[in-house]
CSV table of C-alpha atoms in Angstrom, one decimal:
chain,number,residue,atom,x,y,z
A,17,MET,CA,1.3,26.3,-47.3
A,18,ALA,CA,-0.1,22.8,-47.8
A,19,LEU,CA,1.0,21.4,-51.2
A,20,PRO,CA,1.1,17.9,-52.6
A,21,ALA,CA,3.7,15.8,-50.7
A,22,ARG,CA,5.0,14.5,-54.0
A,23,LEU,CA,6.4,17.9,-54.8
A,24,THR,CA,8.7,18.0,-51.8
A,25,ALA,CA,9.8,14.4,-52.3
A,26,ALA,CA,10.5,15.0,-56.0
A,27,LEU,CA,12.2,18.4,-55.7
A,28,GLY,CA,14.2,17.7,-52.5
A,29,ARG,CA,12.7,20.5,-50.4
A,30,HIS,CA,9.5,22.5,-49.9
A,31,PRO,CA,8.6,24.6,-52.9
A,32,ASP,CA,8.7,27.7,-50.8
A,33,ASP,CA,12.4,27.2,-50.3
A,34,LEU,CA,13.5,26.3,-53.8
A,35,THR,CA,16.8,27.6,-55.1
A,36,GLU,CA,18.3,27.7,-58.6
A,37,ASP,CA,20.5,24.8,-57.6
A,38,ASP,CA,17.3,22.8,-56.9
A,39,LEU,CA,15.9,23.8,-60.3
A,40,GLN,CA,19.1,22.6,-61.9
A,41,ARG,CA,18.8,19.2,-60.1
A,42,ALA,CA,15.3,19.0,-61.4
A,43,VAL,CA,16.7,19.4,-65.0
A,44,ASP,CA,19.5,16.9,-64.3
A,45,ASN,CA,17.0,14.4,-63.0
A,46,GLN,CA,14.4,15.2,-65.7
A,47,ILE,CA,11.7,15.7,-63.1
A,48,PRO,CA,8.4,15.2,-65.0
A,49,GLU,CA,5.4,17.5,-65.0
A,50,GLY,CA,2.1,16.2,-63.5
A,51,VAL,CA,-1.2,17.4,-62.1
A,52,ASP,CA,0.7,19.3,-59.5
A,53,LEU,CA,3.8,20.6,-61.4
A,54,ASP,CA,4.0,22.7,-64.5
A,55,TRP,CA,7.3,23.9,-66.1
A,56,LYS,CA,7.1,27.1,-68.2
A,57,LYS,CA,9.8,28.4,-70.5
A,58,ASP,CA,8.5,31.9,-71.1
A,59,PHE,CA,6.7,34.5,-69.0
A,60,TYR,CA,3.2,35.5,-69.8
A,61,GLN,CA,2.8,38.7,-71.8
A,62,GLY,CA,0.5,41.6,-71.2
A,63,THR,CA,-2.2,40.6,-73.7
A,64,ASP,CA,-5.7,39.4,-72.7
A,65,ALA,CA,-4.9,36.0,-74.2
A,66,SER,CA,-1.8,35.8,-71.9
A,67,LYS,CA,-3.8,36.9,-68.9
A,68,LYS,CA,-6.4,34.3,-69.6
A,69,GLU,CA,-3.6,31.7,-70.0
A,70,LEU,CA,-2.1,32.6,-66.6
A,71,ALA,CA,-5.6,32.5,-64.9
A,72,LYS,CA,-6.2,29.1,-66.6
A,73,ASP,CA,-3.0,27.5,-65.4
A,74,VAL,CA,-3.4,28.7,-61.8
A,75,SER,CA,-7.1,27.9,-61.5
A,76,ALA,CA,-6.6,24.4,-63.1
A,77,MET,CA,-4.2,23.5,-60.2
A,78,ALA,CA,-6.5,25.0,-57.6
A,79,ASN,CA,-9.4,23.0,-59.0
A,80,THR,CA,-7.3,19.7,-58.9
A,81,VAL,CA,-4.9,19.1,-56.0
A,82,GLY,CA,-2.9,22.4,-55.9
A,83,GLY,CA,0.7,22.5,-57.1
A,84,LEU,CA,3.6,24.5,-58.4
A,85,LEU,CA,4.1,26.6,-61.5
A,86,VAL,CA,7.7,27.4,-62.4
A,87,ILE,CA,8.4,30.0,-65.1
A,88,GLY,CA,12.0,29.9,-66.5
A,89,VAL,CA,12.4,26.1,-66.9
A,90,ASP,CA,11.9,24.7,-70.4
A,91,ASP,CA,10.2,21.3,-70.7
A,92,GLY,CA,11.7,20.7,-74.1
A,93,LYS,CA,8.2,19.6,-75.3
A,94,LYS,CA,8.9,16.4,-73.4
A,95,ASP,CA,6.9,17.1,-70.3
A,96,HIS,CA,9.9,17.1,-68.0
A,97,ALA,CA,12.4,19.7,-66.8
A,98,HIS,CA,14.8,20.0,-69.8
A,99,ALA,CA,16.8,23.2,-69.4
A,100,LEU,CA,17.0,26.4,-67.3
A,101,THR,CA,15.8,29.4,-69.2
A,102,PRO,CA,15.8,32.3,-66.7
A,103,ILE,CA,14.0,35.4,-67.9
A,104,GLU,CA,14.6,39.1,-67.9
A,105,PRO,CA,12.2,40.8,-65.5
A,106,ASN,CA,9.8,43.3,-67.0
A,107,PRO,CA,8.8,46.1,-64.5
A,108,LYS,CA,5.3,46.2,-66.0
A,109,TRP,CA,4.7,42.5,-65.5
A,110,GLY,CA,5.9,41.7,-61.9
A,111,GLU,CA,4.3,40.3,-58.8
A,112,GLU,CA,1.6,43.1,-58.7
A,113,TRP,CA,0.6,42.3,-62.3
A,114,ILE,CA,0.4,38.6,-61.6
A,115,ARG,CA,-1.8,39.1,-58.5
A,116,SER,CA,-4.0,41.6,-60.4
A,117,VAL,CA,-4.6,39.1,-63.2
A,118,LEU,CA,-5.5,36.3,-60.7
A,119,ALA,CA,-7.8,38.6,-58.8
A,120,ASN,CA,-9.7,39.8,-61.9
A,121,TRP,CA,-9.7,36.8,-64.2
A,122,ILE,CA,-10.6,34.0,-61.7
A,123,GLN,CA,-14.0,33.6,-60.0
A,124,PRO,CA,-14.1,33.1,-57.1
A,125,VAL,CA,-10.6,34.4,-56.2
A,126,ILE,CA,-8.2,31.7,-55.1
A,127,PRO,CA,-6.8,32.6,-51.7
A,128,ASN,CA,-3.2,32.4,-50.6
A,129,VAL,CA,-1.5,31.9,-54.0
A,130,GLY,CA,2.3,32.3,-53.4
A,131,VAL,CA,4.1,34.5,-55.9
A,132,ARG,CA,7.9,35.0,-55.7
A,133,SER,CA,10.8,35.7,-57.9
A,134,LEU,CA,14.0,33.8,-57.7
A,135,LYS,CA,17.3,35.3,-58.7
A,136,SER,CA,19.4,33.5,-61.3
A,137,ALA,CA,23.2,33.3,-61.3
A,138,GLU,CA,22.9,34.7,-64.8
A,139,GLU,CA,23.1,38.4,-64.2
A,140,GLY,CA,19.8,40.3,-64.4
A,141,LYS,CA,17.6,37.3,-64.8
A,142,ILE,CA,15.0,35.6,-62.6
A,143,TYR,CA,12.6,32.8,-62.3
A,144,TRP,CA,9.0,33.1,-61.2
A,145,ILE,CA,7.6,30.5,-58.7
A,146,LEU,CA,3.9,30.3,-58.1
A,147,THR,CA,2.6,28.0,-55.4
A,148,VAL,CA,-1.1,27.2,-55.7
A,149,PRO,CA,-2.8,25.6,-52.6
A,150,PRO,CA,-5.7,23.2,-53.0
A,151,SER,CA,-8.9,25.1,-52.7
A,152,THR,CA,-12.0,24.5,-50.7
A,153,GLN,CA,-13.9,27.0,-52.8
A,154,MET,CA,-13.5,25.3,-56.1
A,155,PRO,CA,-14.6,25.2,-58.9
A,156,HIS,CA,-12.8,28.3,-59.9
A,157,ALA,CA,-13.8,29.7,-63.3
A,158,VAL,CA,-11.8,31.8,-65.7
A,159,ALA,CA,-13.5,34.7,-67.3
A,160,ALA,CA,-12.5,38.1,-68.7
A,161,PRO,CA,-13.2,41.0,-66.2
A,162,GLY,CA,-16.9,42.0,-66.5
A,163,ASN,CA,-17.8,38.9,-68.5
A,164,ASP,CA,-19.9,36.6,-66.4
A,165,TYR,CA,-21.5,34.8,-69.3
A,166,ASN,CA,-18.6,33.2,-71.0
A,167,PHE,CA,-16.4,31.3,-68.5
A,168,ARG,CA,-14.6,28.0,-68.3
A,169,VAL,CA,-13.6,25.8,-65.4
A,170,PRO,CA,-10.1,24.2,-66.1
A,171,VAL,CA,-8.5,21.3,-64.3
A,172,ARG,CA,-5.2,19.5,-64.6
A,173,HIS,CA,-5.3,16.3,-66.5
A,174,GLY,CA,-2.0,14.6,-66.4
A,175,THR,CA,0.5,17.1,-67.8
A,176,THR,CA,-2.2,19.0,-69.7
A,177,THR,CA,-5.2,21.2,-68.8
A,178,ARG,CA,-8.8,20.4,-69.9
A,179,THR,CA,-12.1,22.1,-69.4
A,180,LEU,CA,-14.9,20.6,-67.2
A,181,ALA,CA,-18.2,19.8,-68.9
A,182,GLU,CA,-21.4,21.3,-67.5
A,183,SER,CA,-22.3,18.1,-65.6
A,184,GLU,CA,-18.8,18.0,-64.0
A,185,ILE,CA,-19.1,21.6,-62.9
A,186,ALA,CA,-22.5,20.8,-61.3
A,187,GLN,CA,-20.8,17.9,-59.4
A,188,ARG,CA,-18.0,20.1,-58.2
A,189,TYR,CA,-20.6,22.5,-56.7
A,190,ARG,CA,-22.3,19.6,-55.0
A,191,ASP,CA,-19.0,18.4,-53.7
A,192,ARG,CA,-18.3,21.9,-52.2
A,193,PHE,CA,-21.6,22.0,-50.4
A,194,HIS,CA,-21.2,18.5,-49.2
A,195,ALA,CA,-17.7,19.3,-47.9
A,196,ALA,CA,-19.0,22.2,-45.9
A,197,THR,CA,-21.6,19.8,-44.3
A,198,THR,CA,-18.9,17.3,-43.6
A,199,ASP,CA,-16.7,19.9,-41.9
A,200,THR,CA,-19.5,20.9,-39.6
A,201,ASP,CA,-20.2,17.3,-38.7
A,202,HIS,CA,-16.5,16.7,-38.0
A,203,LEU,CA,-16.3,19.8,-35.9
A,204,HIS,CA,-19.3,18.5,-33.8
A,205,ASP,CA,-17.7,15.1,-33.4
A,206,ILE,CA,-14.3,16.5,-32.3
A,207,ALA,CA,-16.1,18.9,-29.8
A,208,THR,CA,-18.3,16.1,-28.4
A,209,ALA,CA,-15.4,13.7,-27.9
A,210,GLY,CA,-13.2,16.5,-26.4
A,211,ALA,CA,-15.9,17.5,-23.9
A,212,ARG,CA,-16.4,13.9,-22.8
A,213,TYR,CA,-12.6,13.6,-22.3
A,214,LEU,CA,-12.5,16.9,-20.3
A,215,THR,CA,-15.4,15.8,-18.1
A,216,THR,CA,-13.7,12.5,-17.2
A,217,PHE,CA,-10.5,14.4,-16.4
A,218,VAL,CA,-12.2,17.0,-14.2
A,219,ALA,CA,-14.1,14.3,-12.3
A,220,ARG,CA,-11.0,12.7,-10.9
A,221,GLU,CA,-9.9,13.2,-7.4
A,222,VAL,CA,-6.9,15.3,-6.5
A,223,PRO,CA,-4.3,14.7,-3.7
A,224,ILE,CA,-5.4,17.8,-1.8
A,225,GLY,CA,-8.9,16.5,-1.5
A,226,GLY,CA,-12.0,16.4,-3.5
A,227,ASP,CA,-12.1,16.4,-7.3
A,228,ARG,CA,-10.9,18.9,-9.8
A,229,ALA,CA,-14.4,20.1,-10.5
A,230,SER,CA,-14.6,21.7,-7.0
A,231,TRP,CA,-11.3,23.5,-7.6
A,232,TYR,CA,-11.8,24.3,-11.2
A,233,PRO,CA,-15.6,24.5,-11.9
A,234,LEU,CA,-15.4,26.5,-15.2
A,235,TRP,CA,-13.4,25.7,-18.4
A,236,ILE,CA,-13.3,27.2,-21.8
A,237,SER,CA,-12.6,25.0,-24.9
A,238,VAL,CA,-11.8,25.7,-28.5
A,239,THR,CA,-12.4,23.1,-31.2
A,240,ALA,CA,-10.8,23.6,-34.6
A,241,VAL,CA,-11.1,21.8,-37.9
A,242,PRO,CA,-9.2,22.9,-41.0
A,243,THR,CA,-11.2,22.7,-44.3
A,244,VAL,CA,-8.2,21.2,-46.0
A,245,ARG,CA,-7.1,18.4,-43.7
A,246,GLY,CA,-3.5,17.9,-42.8
A,247,ASN,CA,-1.6,14.7,-42.1
A,248,TYR,CA,0.7,14.3,-39.1
A,249,PRO,CA,2.2,11.0,-38.0
A,250,LEU,CA,0.7,10.0,-34.6
A,251,THR,CA,1.0,6.2,-34.7
A,252,THR,CA,3.9,5.5,-32.3
A,253,ARG,CA,4.8,6.8,-28.9
A,254,ASP,CA,7.8,8.6,-30.3
A,255,GLU,CA,5.6,10.3,-32.9
A,256,ARG,CA,3.2,11.4,-30.2
A,257,ASP,CA,6.0,12.7,-28.0
A,258,THR,CA,7.5,14.6,-30.9
A,259,ALA,CA,4.1,16.1,-31.7
A,260,LEU,CA,3.4,17.3,-28.2
A,261,ARG,CA,6.9,18.8,-28.0
A,262,ARG,CA,6.2,20.6,-31.2
A,263,PHE,CA,2.8,21.8,-30.0
A,264,THR,CA,4.4,23.1,-26.8
A,265,ALA,CA,6.9,25.1,-28.9
A,266,LEU,CA,4.0,26.6,-30.8
A,267,ALA,CA,2.2,27.5,-27.6
A,268,TYR,CA,5.2,29.6,-26.6
A,269,GLN,CA,4.5,31.8,-29.6
A,270,ALA,CA,1.0,32.7,-28.5
A,271,VAL,CA,0.1,36.0,-26.8
A,272,THR,CA,0.4,34.1,-23.5
A,273,ILE,CA,2.0,30.8,-22.7
A,274,ASN,CA,-0.9,29.5,-20.7
A,275,MET,CA,-1.7,27.0,-23.4
A,276,LYS,CA,1.7,25.2,-22.8
A,277,PRO,CA,1.0,21.5,-21.8
A,278,ASP,CA,3.0,20.4,-18.8
A,279,HIS,CA,2.3,16.7,-18.9
A,280,THR,CA,3.5,13.8,-21.0
A,281,ALA,CA,1.8,12.7,-24.3
A,282,LEU,CA,-1.0,10.2,-23.8
A,283,VAL,CA,-2.2,7.6,-26.4
A,284,GLY,CA,-5.2,8.1,-28.6
A,285,ARG,CA,-6.5,6.8,-31.9
A,286,ARG,CA,-4.8,8.9,-34.5
A,287,GLN,CA,-4.3,11.6,-31.9
A,288,VAL,CA,-2.2,12.7,-29.0
A,289,ARG,CA,-3.8,13.6,-25.7
A,290,PHE,CA,-2.6,15.7,-22.8
A,291,GLU,CA,-4.1,16.3,-19.4
A,292,GLY,CA,-3.7,19.1,-16.9
A,293,ASP,CA,-4.3,22.8,-17.5
A,294,PRO,CA,-4.6,22.8,-20.4
A,295,THR,CA,-6.3,19.5,-21.4
A,296,GLY,CA,-6.7,18.6,-25.0
A,297,GLN,CA,-6.5,16.3,-28.0
A,298,LEU,CA,-4.5,16.9,-31.1
A,299,HIS,CA,-5.7,15.0,-34.2
A,300,GLN,CA,-3.7,13.7,-37.1
A,301,ASP,CA,-5.7,15.7,-39.6
A,302,GLY,CA,-5.0,19.0,-38.0
A,303,SER,CA,-8.2,19.2,-35.9
A,304,SER,CA,-7.9,19.9,-32.2
A,305,PHE,CA,-9.7,20.3,-28.9
A,306,THR,CA,-8.1,22.3,-26.2
A,307,ALA,CA,-9.5,23.4,-22.8
A,308,ARG,CA,-8.3,25.8,-20.1
A,309,SER,CA,-9.7,26.5,-16.7
A,310,LEU,CA,-11.0,30.0,-15.9
A,311,GLN,CA,-10.7,31.6,-12.6
A,312,VAL,CA,-14.0,32.3,-10.9
A,313,GLN,CA,-14.1,34.2,-7.6
A,314,ARG,CA,-16.4,33.9,-4.7
A,315,ASP,CA,-17.8,37.0,-3.1
A,316,GLN,CA,-15.8,37.4,0.1
A,317,ARG,CA,-18.7,39.0,1.9
A,318,ASP,CA,-21.4,36.6,0.8
A,319,GLU,CA,-20.6,33.0,0.2
A,320,ASP,CA,-24.0,32.4,-1.3
A,321,ALA,CA,-23.6,35.1,-3.9
A,322,PRO,CA,-23.0,34.1,-7.5
A,323,ARG,CA,-19.3,33.7,-8.5
A,324,LYS,CA,-17.6,36.3,-10.6
A,325,LEU,CA,-15.7,35.9,-13.9
A,326,TYR,CA,-13.5,38.7,-15.2
A,327,GLN,CA,-13.9,39.4,-18.9
A,328,ARG,CA,-10.3,40.1,-19.5
A,329,GLY,CA,-9.2,36.6,-18.4
A,330,LEU,CA,-11.8,35.0,-20.6
A,331,GLU,CA,-10.8,37.1,-23.6
A,332,LEU,CA,-7.0,36.6,-23.3
A,333,GLU,CA,-7.4,32.8,-22.8
A,334,LEU,CA,-9.4,32.6,-25.9
A,335,VAL,CA,-6.9,34.5,-28.1
A,336,ALA,CA,-4.1,32.1,-27.0
A,337,GLN,CA,-6.3,29.0,-27.7
A,338,VAL,CA,-7.2,30.3,-31.2
A,339,GLN,CA,-3.5,30.9,-32.0
A,340,VAL,CA,-2.4,27.4,-30.9
A,341,ALA,CA,-5.3,25.7,-32.7
A,342,ALA,CA,-4.4,27.4,-35.9
A,343,ALA,CA,-0.7,26.7,-35.4
A,344,TRP,CA,-1.3,23.0,-35.0
A,345,ALA,CA,-3.6,22.8,-38.0
A,346,ALA,CA,-0.9,24.5,-40.1
A,347,GLU,CA,1.8,22.3,-38.6
A,348,THR,CA,0.0,19.2,-39.9
A,349,GLY,CA,-0.2,20.7,-43.4
A,350,GLY,CA,-3.8,21.9,-43.1
A,351,ALA,CA,-4.9,24.8,-45.3
A,352,GLY,CA,-7.8,26.8,-46.5
A,353,ASP,CA,-10.2,28.1,-43.8
A,354,ILE,CA,-10.4,26.9,-40.3
A,355,MET,CA,-13.7,26.4,-38.4
A,356,LEU,CA,-13.6,27.4,-34.8
A,357,SER,CA,-16.0,26.6,-32.0
A,358,VAL,CA,-15.8,27.9,-28.4
A,359,ALA,CA,-17.7,26.6,-25.5
A,360,LEU,CA,-17.9,27.1,-21.7
A,361,HIS,CA,-18.0,23.9,-19.5
A,362,SER,CA,-19.3,24.2,-16.0
A,363,PHE,CA,-18.9,21.7,-13.2
A,364,ASP,CA,-19.6,21.4,-9.4
A,365,GLY,CA,-23.1,22.7,-9.8
A,366,LEU,CA,-22.0,26.0,-11.3
A,367,THR,CA,-24.8,27.3,-13.5
A,368,SER,CA,-24.6,31.1,-13.5
A,369,LEU,CA,-22.0,33.9,-13.2
A,370,ARG,CA,-21.6,37.6,-12.8
A,371,ILE,CA,-19.4,39.1,-15.5
A,372,ALA,CA,-17.0,41.7,-14.2
A,373,THR,CA,-14.6,44.1,-16.0
A,374,SER,CA,-12.7,45.4,-13.1
A,375,GLU,CA,-11.9,44.6,-9.5
A,376,ASP,CA,-12.9,48.1,-8.6
A,377,GLY,CA,-16.4,47.8,-9.8
A,378,PHE,CA,-19.2,47.1,-7.3
A,379,GLN,CA,-20.8,44.2,-9.0
A,380,ARG,CA,-24.3,43.5,-8.0
A,381,ASP,CA,-25.9,42.9,-11.4
A,382,PRO,CA,-28.0,39.7,-11.7
A,383,ALA,CA,-26.1,36.6,-12.4
A,384,GLN,CA,-26.4,35.2,-16.0
A,385,PRO,CA,-26.8,31.6,-17.0
A,386,ILE,CA,-23.7,30.0,-18.5
A,387,PRO,CA,-24.3,29.6,-22.3
A,388,GLU,CA,-25.0,26.1,-23.4
A,389,VAL,CA,-24.7,26.7,-27.1
A,390,PRO,CA,-21.1,27.1,-28.5
A,391,ALA,CA,-20.1,30.1,-30.5
A,392,GLN,CA,-18.6,29.5,-33.9
A,393,THR,CA,-16.7,31.3,-36.7
A,394,THR,CA,-14.6,30.6,-39.7
A,395,ALA,CA,-11.3,32.3,-40.5
A,396,ASN,CA,-8.5,31.9,-43.0
A,397,LEU,CA,-5.9,29.6,-41.5
A,398,HIS,CA,-2.9,31.2,-43.2
A,399,ALA,CA,-4.0,34.7,-41.9
A,400,LEU,CA,-4.4,33.4,-38.3
A,401,VAL,CA,-0.9,31.9,-38.3
A,402,ALA,CA,0.8,34.8,-40.1
A,403,ASP,CA,-0.8,37.7,-38.2
A,404,LYS,CA,-1.6,37.8,-34.5
A,405,HIS,CA,-4.1,40.6,-35.1
A,406,GLU,CA,-6.2,38.2,-37.2
A,407,ALA,CA,-6.2,35.7,-34.3
A,408,VAL,CA,-7.5,38.5,-32.0
A,409,SER,CA,-10.2,39.4,-34.5
A,410,ALA,CA,-11.4,35.8,-34.6
A,411,ALA,CA,-11.3,35.6,-30.8
A,412,TYR,CA,-13.3,38.8,-30.7
A,413,ALA,CA,-16.1,37.4,-32.8
A,414,LEU,CA,-16.3,34.2,-30.7
A,415,VAL,CA,-16.2,35.9,-27.3
A,416,ALA,CA,-18.7,38.6,-28.4
A,417,ASP,CA,-21.2,35.9,-29.1
A,418,LEU,CA,-20.6,34.1,-25.7
A,419,LEU,CA,-20.9,37.4,-23.8
A,420,ALA,CA,-24.0,38.4,-25.7
A,421,ASP,CA,-25.6,35.2,-24.4
A,422,MET,CA,-24.8,36.5,-20.9
A,423,SER,CA,-26.3,40.0,-21.5
A,424,VAL,CA,-22.9,41.7,-22.0
A,425,HIS,CA,-22.7,44.1,-24.9
A,426,GLN,CA,-19.2,43.6,-26.1
A,427,PRO,CA,-15.7,42.4,-25.2
A,428,TYR,CA,-13.7,44.5,-22.8
A,429,VAL,CA,-10.0,44.2,-23.9
A,430,LEU,CA,-10.3,42.9,-27.5
A,431,THR,CA,-11.1,45.1,-30.4
A,432,PRO,CA,-12.8,44.0,-33.6
A,433,ASP,CA,-9.9,45.2,-35.7
A,434,GLY,CA,-7.4,42.9,-33.9
A,435,GLY,CA,-6.2,45.0,-31.0
A,436,ILE,CA,-5.8,44.5,-27.3
A,437,ARG,CA,-6.4,47.3,-24.9
A,438,ARG,CA,-3.4,47.0,-22.7
A,439,GLU,CA,-4.6,49.9,-20.4
A,440,ARG,CA,-7.5,47.7,-19.4
A,441,LEU,CA,-5.4,44.9,-18.2
A,442,ASN,CA,-4.1,44.5,-14.6
A,443,ASN,CA,-0.4,44.0,-13.8
A,444,ASP,CA,-0.6,40.2,-13.8
A,445,ASP,CA,-2.3,40.2,-17.2
A,446,ARG,CA,0.2,42.6,-18.7
A,447,SER,CA,3.1,40.5,-17.4
A,448,GLU,CA,1.7,37.4,-19.2
A,449,LEU,CA,1.1,39.2,-22.5
A,450,LYS,CA,3.9,38.6,-25.0
A,451,ASP,CA,5.1,40.7,-27.9
A,452,TRP,CA,2.2,43.2,-27.8
């Protein structure tokens, strides 16, 4: 989860990994509160006033820069960690109660709030740690359930919380819509630059004769942009080498390892590039462009017949690309949603294809033009990284649109609920599929 870097620097480790010893060091060092950190001595009670207070504290952080809410540390009314005050857990007011309050008292709901208890050395007592990511859907308003006419939009202001004025709320909405437009423009810029880079690479000659376009005339690319940008150091050669090694490790965790780069890191402005199969660009802010070649087959009985593309290969390649794009965005500290765009790139005069589901089928359907318009979708970044089925669902939505442009009704091996029909894969595909 992307949180302000100041928190990790101040607390000594990522907030998700905090221990009671870390909290004691915060007390010893008198770590101050701020827009991204709030120490709470006592737990919220079950009254409506307490529920509103919890919703206000969490939404204020989401409406500002995100941050950390720690319950069980007294600030001594001095706005810094003063003493540990672990609390006795109440079975009525646990994680489920906290999440219910956040879901019912905040509009719109803040996604991916982390809620966890931390055991104290003091027997039977705990701390509560709430991690609040920066939100791309702000402003988040606080209102009692069913009351849409009396709401407030809180924000952190130093060590306190204040309510936005009407004019400020209006500006927040304008900022949200402007950010969505900016994300779309950024996605287009990344895709355009990536396609240009791919075209240059494919046009180069190869030692066995000709250029790559004649050997690999069809490629599939995925462009990804996280709505909350990350920040990964890519200034020096060592940093780029380290980034590419890390990306390669992430590629091993995808459903296939076909997205594993096998070449050295190349220089780029605030990015690392790699060439081969795959070819791509990894950007400092968590955006990426990756492309893989697709196998298209000639008709052995008719050299002039349109080439054939198997759906299953197209679909599996896309799942792996979605997974590694999301993994890279999260690795850089990106958060929120992630915008995904998939495109087919044809070279060597390839303009149309026959789409096939099986080697056994007698394919003589008319060839279909290769789509020129990319397919796009938006998904939750955390969900894509945490659950491979979410990545399959996102890939399903993308490939369904591409196939529809080629007069194919639906994907062949992917399912809309995030499944892969293994029985429809051939032996080679099954051998490549990991952990499924």
